């Protein structure tokens, strides 16, 4: 049993095993390609409360060789980023520096740059970094960690703000990542770290958001403990209940006084039990119930002769299809707005990926909503399909036909 990737403790308790799954973003060019599978076991650390998977697939393989995720294909996410950027640039100017780790296609920093504040993106994904550069966001094509932070600091660069959205959970070397934040952060600087919260993941049974890219599943409790080890303090917590199934924005710094929102978040998690093993013990049973119900619903529809497609070639979609064993005999094809994903095939289950227009053209009787986190946006956009009698099947927290 490996030790905890945050505190090094040796008492990890596995509470869910999803079996051997293919890499969630490894979309195939050819359904006959050989595919690697890796175990997906999720554990809780009673010493620092961090939830984590045991498997460590090399990040190069996850985020460089097989990564077609572009942040700019959701209007809701773009709006969230724009509002965040607007808040950050208040009080900053041409002498400031905003660094984003995991800057993807420049979806956020372009707003900061447009406000006249110098920016630096850091992201190892080649096509995304190219897109960011084209949008006016200078981007280092590298993984972030202590080494890179030291190099930047040696060049005289310190960040007034570091943004890390959906990236801290994506690193196997969590302490190296946070040590890097501390190294790069100006003395009075801040970092804002966004990630889905493990509390909602468990409560809303979002088991499909567990995949090899996500090494850690964070809570305010585990983030506070991690930061303390590196001389940083969690001083503010914001909650975005609808973003990616329930997102937190954790604000950390060296020097700012702890605000009520941080104290409240920690007190709330203590009361809910997020920092104790009991909180996770019933999860595997509830995941099993959702899987059975979804398999039953899809099987029932197919038995009646219904044709079923899916919306969103999301990483979480790969977990869902594979952990439920929903192959092309059950779900015929998948649609996605991201042209980089179109023409490819889902890992493991091999559905072909086409454009969203295929729903109106092909008229499947039901569409499994793999990107359920963008339900509002997608349902509105697919009005024509719904008006023609099409139905959406939302898998979590409870499989439901809409
Ligand atoms: P989406 C991503 O996970 C990536 P994924 C990452 N692993 C992460 O940590 C989480 O987010 C938080 C498409 N789409 O973003 C775009 C449409 O086609 O929910 C995407 O391919 N039409 C870093 O991959 C997919 O759906 C639309 O209208 O699980 C959504 O994937 C919209 C809104 C999206 O997450
Ligand atoms: Zn730990």
XYZ file of C-alpha atoms and ligand atoms in Angstrom:
438
model
C 0.000 0.000 0.000
C 1.534 3.352 -1.009
C 1.684 6.212 1.479
C -0.435 9.378 1.408
C 0.661 11.785 -1.347
C 0.051 14.755 0.953
C 1.192 13.878 4.489
C 3.127 10.657 3.816
C 0.965 8.752 6.327
C 0.824 4.987 5.914
C -2.779 4.274 6.897
C -4.633 4.753 3.601
C -8.057 3.119 3.598
C -9.414 2.052 0.171
C -13.176 2.690 0.050
C -13.967 2.252 -3.657
C -12.526 0.156 -6.487
C -13.775 0.863 -9.985
C -11.807 -1.956 -11.619
C -9.300 -1.703 -14.482
C -10.218 1.246 -16.686
C -8.663 2.810 -19.810
C -7.350 6.380 -19.605
C -10.366 8.676 -19.704
C -9.021 11.167 -22.252
C -7.234 8.631 -24.451
C -9.705 8.934 -27.334
C -8.829 6.464 -30.073
C -8.124 7.224 -33.715
C -9.054 3.660 -34.578
C -11.329 1.427 -32.461
C -8.968 -1.489 -33.100
C -6.001 0.217 -31.388
C -4.582 -1.597 -28.372
C -5.509 0.108 -25.100
C -3.811 0.091 -21.733
C -5.922 -0.297 -18.598
C -5.005 0.691 -15.075
C -6.680 -0.014 -11.730
C -8.755 2.735 -10.146
C -8.786 2.371 -6.359
C -9.802 5.318 -4.202
C -8.497 5.746 -0.649
C -8.935 8.053 2.365
C -6.021 9.188 4.542
C -7.108 9.380 8.187
C -4.014 11.467 8.997
C -4.687 14.484 6.724
C -8.157 13.734 5.229
C -6.921 13.617 1.626
C -8.884 11.337 -0.696
C -6.672 9.963 -3.476
C -6.273 7.206 -6.025
C -3.433 4.738 -5.638
C -2.437 4.433 -9.295
C 0.135 6.864 -10.714
C 0.002 6.969 -14.503
C 2.870 9.226 -15.700
C 1.514 12.784 -16.264
C 3.215 12.950 -19.679
C 0.966 10.137 -20.831
C -2.157 11.748 -19.346
C -1.736 15.418 -20.264
C 0.571 15.495 -23.278
C 0.172 12.251 -25.221
C -3.609 11.887 -24.737
C -5.245 15.193 -23.939
C -7.864 16.819 -26.128
C -9.663 18.776 -23.408
C -10.035 22.474 -24.325
C -11.571 24.732 -21.674
C -13.270 26.972 -24.231
C -16.121 24.650 -25.261
C -18.462 25.534 -22.408
C -20.129 28.930 -22.310
C -20.872 28.521 -18.594
C -17.208 27.838 -17.799
C -16.047 30.759 -19.943
C -18.397 33.089 -18.108
C -17.169 31.786 -14.738
C -13.556 32.433 -15.811
C -14.343 35.916 -17.097
C -15.934 36.945 -13.798
C -13.012 35.455 -11.843
C -10.446 37.292 -14.011
C -12.311 40.586 -13.640
C -12.196 40.280 -9.857
C -8.497 39.389 -9.855
C -7.280 42.356 -11.871
C -8.788 44.894 -9.450
C -5.834 46.620 -7.832
C -3.314 45.126 -10.290
C -1.508 47.022 -13.035
C 1.274 46.898 -15.623
C 3.875 46.085 -12.911
C 1.926 43.074 -11.637
C 2.107 39.454 -12.747
C -0.696 36.893 -12.898
C 0.422 33.310 -13.504
C -2.002 30.523 -14.325
C -0.976 26.925 -13.860
C -2.915 24.640 -16.194
C -3.791 27.631 -18.358
C -5.119 25.402 -21.154
C -6.149 27.451 -24.217
C -5.914 30.816 -22.451
C -9.643 30.829 -21.595
C -8.993 32.856 -18.391
C -5.713 34.731 -18.797
C -6.831 36.415 -21.995
C -9.213 38.504 -19.884
C -6.381 39.443 -17.522
C -4.110 40.348 -20.445
C -6.919 42.413 -21.993
C -7.021 44.465 -18.770
C -3.351 45.385 -19.286
C -1.953 43.116 -16.582
C 1.062 40.953 -17.563
C 0.292 37.224 -17.627
C 2.140 33.934 -17.896
C 0.415 30.669 -18.702
C 1.947 27.309 -17.807
C 0.588 24.176 -19.466
C 2.292 21.112 -20.951
C -0.544 20.261 -23.387
C 0.870 21.272 -26.801
C -2.246 22.144 -28.845
C -3.839 24.008 -25.954
C -0.643 26.026 -25.334
C -0.547 26.902 -29.051
C -4.158 28.088 -28.903
C -3.338 30.213 -25.830
C -0.336 31.796 -27.542
C -2.555 32.615 -30.531
C -4.999 34.300 -28.117
C -2.202 36.529 -26.799
C -1.337 34.510 -23.697
C 2.412 33.717 -23.488
C 2.569 30.104 -22.323
C 5.362 27.859 -21.042
C 4.834 24.305 -22.271
C 5.839 22.636 -19.045
C 4.552 20.866 -15.976
C 4.474 23.096 -12.898
C 6.421 22.224 -9.755
C 9.161 23.469 -7.462
C 11.863 23.297 -10.183
C 10.011 25.542 -12.588
C 9.029 27.946 -9.778
C 12.700 28.248 -8.752
C 13.737 28.930 -12.333
C 11.122 31.659 -12.729
C 12.103 33.227 -9.437
C 15.783 33.143 -10.426
C 14.725 35.169 -13.486
C 13.261 37.727 -11.088
C 9.627 36.747 -11.533
C 7.218 36.634 -8.574
C 3.471 36.350 -8.989
C 0.964 38.674 -7.366
C -1.701 36.140 -8.207
C -1.383 32.475 -9.126
C -4.497 30.831 -10.534
C -4.702 27.039 -10.428
C -8.055 25.785 -11.719
C -8.636 22.044 -11.952
C -4.937 21.304 -11.872
C -3.788 20.757 -8.272
C -5.705 17.485 -8.169
C -3.970 16.497 -11.418
C -0.477 16.227 -10.012
C 1.009 13.132 -8.368
C 3.589 15.325 -6.588
C 1.183 17.402 -4.534
C 3.855 18.730 -2.162
C 6.154 19.723 -5.039
C 3.234 21.579 -6.597
C 2.390 23.535 -3.428
C 6.078 24.198 -2.668
C 6.196 25.672 -6.179
C 3.207 27.923 -5.425
C 4.947 29.196 -2.281
C 8.217 29.767 -4.164
C 6.618 31.720 -7.010
C 4.134 33.732 -4.920
C 5.139 37.310 -4.020
C 5.370 37.963 -0.271
C 1.923 39.559 -0.286
C 0.623 37.474 -3.199
C -2.305 35.059 -3.295
C -3.176 31.843 -5.075
C -6.698 30.814 -5.990
C -7.164 27.093 -6.384
C -10.354 25.640 -7.837
C -11.348 22.014 -7.861
C -14.449 19.905 -7.429
C -15.091 19.238 -3.748
C -14.997 15.663 -2.484
C -17.967 16.425 -0.240
C -20.313 16.901 -3.214
C -18.603 14.086 -5.123
C -19.663 11.691 -2.362
C -23.029 13.250 -1.549
C -24.165 13.487 -5.177
C -22.601 10.158 -6.109
C -20.411 11.723 -8.830
C -18.258 8.606 -9.105
C -17.660 9.213 -12.821
C -15.407 12.176 -11.933
C -12.928 9.631 -10.584
C -10.315 8.837 -13.228
C -6.549 8.509 -13.525
C -5.990 12.228 -14.255
C -7.465 13.042 -10.846
C -4.868 11.887 -8.339
C -6.498 13.789 -5.434
C -10.116 14.620 -4.392
C -9.888 17.744 -2.285
C -11.711 19.226 0.684
C -11.106 22.441 2.615
C -9.823 20.238 5.433
C -7.190 18.448 3.337
C -6.213 21.654 1.491
C -5.673 23.545 4.782
C -3.369 20.787 6.087
C -1.442 20.645 2.816
C -0.922 24.423 2.689
C 0.270 24.645 6.289
C 3.134 22.308 5.479
C 4.429 24.919 3.013
C 3.963 28.061 5.101
C 0.712 28.993 3.382
C -2.690 29.610 4.951
C -6.150 28.911 3.607
C -7.781 32.295 4.243
C -10.936 32.320 2.080
C -13.252 29.698 0.595
C -15.868 30.253 -2.115
C -18.369 27.626 -3.251
C -19.775 27.165 -6.770
C -22.390 24.433 -6.317
C -23.198 24.089 -10.028
C -19.692 24.104 -11.493
C -18.316 20.633 -12.312
C -20.684 19.040 -9.801
C -19.695 21.314 -6.885
C -16.512 23.382 -6.997
C -14.585 25.206 -4.270
C -12.239 28.108 -4.782
C -9.566 27.989 -2.093
C -7.633 31.235 -1.536
C -4.203 30.826 0.043
C -1.433 33.240 0.970
C 1.488 33.701 3.328
C 0.203 36.747 5.102
C -3.538 37.374 4.838
C -5.736 37.010 7.929
C -8.100 34.052 7.910
C -11.610 35.142 6.912
C -14.949 33.879 8.142
C -15.613 31.917 4.930
C -12.546 29.726 5.570
C -13.441 29.151 9.220
C -17.035 28.324 8.228
C -15.960 25.890 5.497
C -13.717 23.985 7.898
C -16.381 23.934 10.621
C -18.975 22.736 8.120
C -16.745 19.885 6.916
C -15.979 18.868 10.503
C -19.704 18.644 11.182
C -20.440 16.759 7.952
C -17.606 14.322 8.766
C -15.620 14.945 5.551
C -12.392 14.472 7.538
C -13.292 11.051 8.877
C -13.365 7.633 7.246
C -17.034 7.041 8.102
C -18.101 9.649 5.545
C -16.783 7.439 2.724
C -17.826 3.971 3.887
C -21.293 3.859 2.321
C -20.100 5.354 -0.969
C -19.196 2.132 -2.782
C -22.659 0.715 -2.061
C -24.369 3.839 -3.371
C -22.186 3.838 -6.500
C -23.140 0.225 -7.119
C -26.854 1.096 -6.786
C -26.561 3.956 -9.312
C -24.640 1.760 -11.749
C -27.247 -1.017 -11.535
C -30.093 1.412 -11.980
C -28.472 3.050 -15.000
C -27.629 -0.285 -16.612
C -31.249 -1.365 -15.985
C -32.707 1.809 -17.480
C -30.515 1.677 -20.590
C -31.116 -2.069 -20.999
C -34.876 -1.525 -20.637
C -34.927 1.182 -23.292
C -32.872 -0.977 -25.652
C -35.204 -3.939 -25.068
C -38.080 -1.708 -26.243
C -36.087 -1.014 -29.402
C -35.025 2.514 -28.462
C -31.836 3.941 -29.961
C -29.522 5.596 -27.464
C -26.695 8.098 -28.027
C -24.623 10.114 -25.534
C -23.698 13.789 -25.175
C -20.154 14.830 -24.201
C -16.935 12.916 -24.889
C -15.915 14.047 -21.407
C -13.331 12.266 -19.322
C -16.083 11.515 -16.808
C -18.085 10.027 -19.688
C -15.356 7.468 -20.271
C -15.474 6.458 -16.589
C -19.249 6.174 -16.693
C -19.494 4.125 -19.905
C -16.638 1.820 -18.930
C -17.569 1.276 -15.302
C -21.143 0.456 -16.383
C -20.005 -1.662 -19.328
C -22.109 0.380 -21.785
C -20.676 -0.628 -25.173
C -21.872 0.216 -28.683
C -24.673 -2.364 -28.370
C -26.228 -0.077 -25.725
C -25.011 3.420 -26.613
C -24.514 3.862 -30.350
C -22.508 7.063 -30.651
C -21.347 10.122 -28.720
C -21.543 13.788 -29.741
C -19.233 16.606 -28.648
C -18.725 20.216 -29.678
C -14.918 20.012 -29.496
C -13.692 19.381 -33.081
C -10.454 17.834 -31.721
C -12.568 15.006 -30.273
C -14.803 14.493 -33.314
C -13.801 11.594 -35.541
C -12.245 9.743 -32.597
C -13.644 6.868 -30.512
C -14.387 6.608 -26.787
C -11.731 4.700 -24.845
C -12.727 1.164 -23.891
C -16.299 1.271 -25.176
C -15.424 2.549 -28.693
C -18.441 4.715 -29.558
C -17.618 7.006 -32.510
C -17.634 10.719 -31.626
C -19.511 13.100 -33.909
C -20.731 16.716 -33.807
C -23.837 17.693 -31.738
C -25.847 18.192 -34.955
C -25.914 14.396 -35.277
C -28.664 14.295 -32.614
C -31.194 16.122 -34.775
C -30.056 14.247 -37.892
C -30.045 10.745 -36.373
C -32.899 11.224 -33.865
C -31.894 8.709 -31.210
C -34.803 8.123 -28.772
C -32.675 9.022 -25.752
C -29.354 10.705 -25.059
C -27.242 9.753 -22.056
C -25.951 13.059 -20.711
C -22.303 12.267 -19.953
C -21.515 15.995 -19.464
C -24.269 16.306 -16.810
C -22.320 19.183 -15.213
C -23.392 21.362 -18.155
C -27.002 20.107 -18.244
C -28.570 23.581 -18.392
C -26.392 24.778 -21.235
C -26.700 21.566 -23.246
C -30.463 21.141 -22.820
C -31.004 24.735 -24.001
C -28.716 24.210 -26.992
C -30.477 20.929 -27.897
C -33.965 22.401 -27.900
C -34.679 21.240 -31.456
C -33.841 17.640 -30.542
C -36.021 17.824 -27.424
C -38.901 19.525 -29.263
C -38.821 16.632 -31.733
C -39.485 14.254 -28.829
C -35.898 13.452 -27.833
C -35.172 12.697 -24.177
C -32.097 13.085 -21.992
C -30.998 10.477 -19.485
C -29.113 12.159 -16.622
C -26.953 9.555 -14.834
C -26.184 11.153 -11.430
C -27.022 11.635 -8.576
C -29.844 9.296 -9.589
C -30.433 8.054 -13.155
C -33.389 10.099 -14.451
C -35.102 10.466 -17.839
C -35.912 14.092 -18.670
P -16.225 18.440 -19.082
C -12.760 18.266 -17.435
O -13.267 16.977 -17.268
C -11.284 18.248 -17.654
P -14.334 16.333 -18.261
C -10.469 18.018 -16.430
N -10.076 16.626 -16.334
C -11.148 18.324 -15.151
O -10.518 18.261 -14.142
C -12.594 18.612 -15.093
O -13.094 19.076 -16.325
C -12.992 19.492 -13.977
C -18.303 19.041 -24.397
N -19.380 20.024 -24.494
O -15.607 19.766 -19.231
C -16.962 19.633 -24.106
C -20.130 20.043 -25.650
O -19.882 19.254 -26.574
O -17.459 18.392 -18.307
C -16.270 18.505 -23.385
O -15.669 17.618 -24.300
N -21.141 20.940 -25.743
C -9.251 18.868 -16.560
O -13.675 16.034 -19.557
C -17.413 17.800 -22.668
O -18.601 18.157 -23.347
C -21.467 21.800 -24.755
O -22.388 22.580 -24.884
O -15.031 15.228 -17.576
C -17.551 18.274 -21.254
O -16.478 17.832 -20.519
C -20.673 21.751 -23.551
C -20.986 22.669 -22.411
C -19.648 20.847 -23.470
O -15.350 17.503 -18.331
Zn -2.430 12.076 4.425
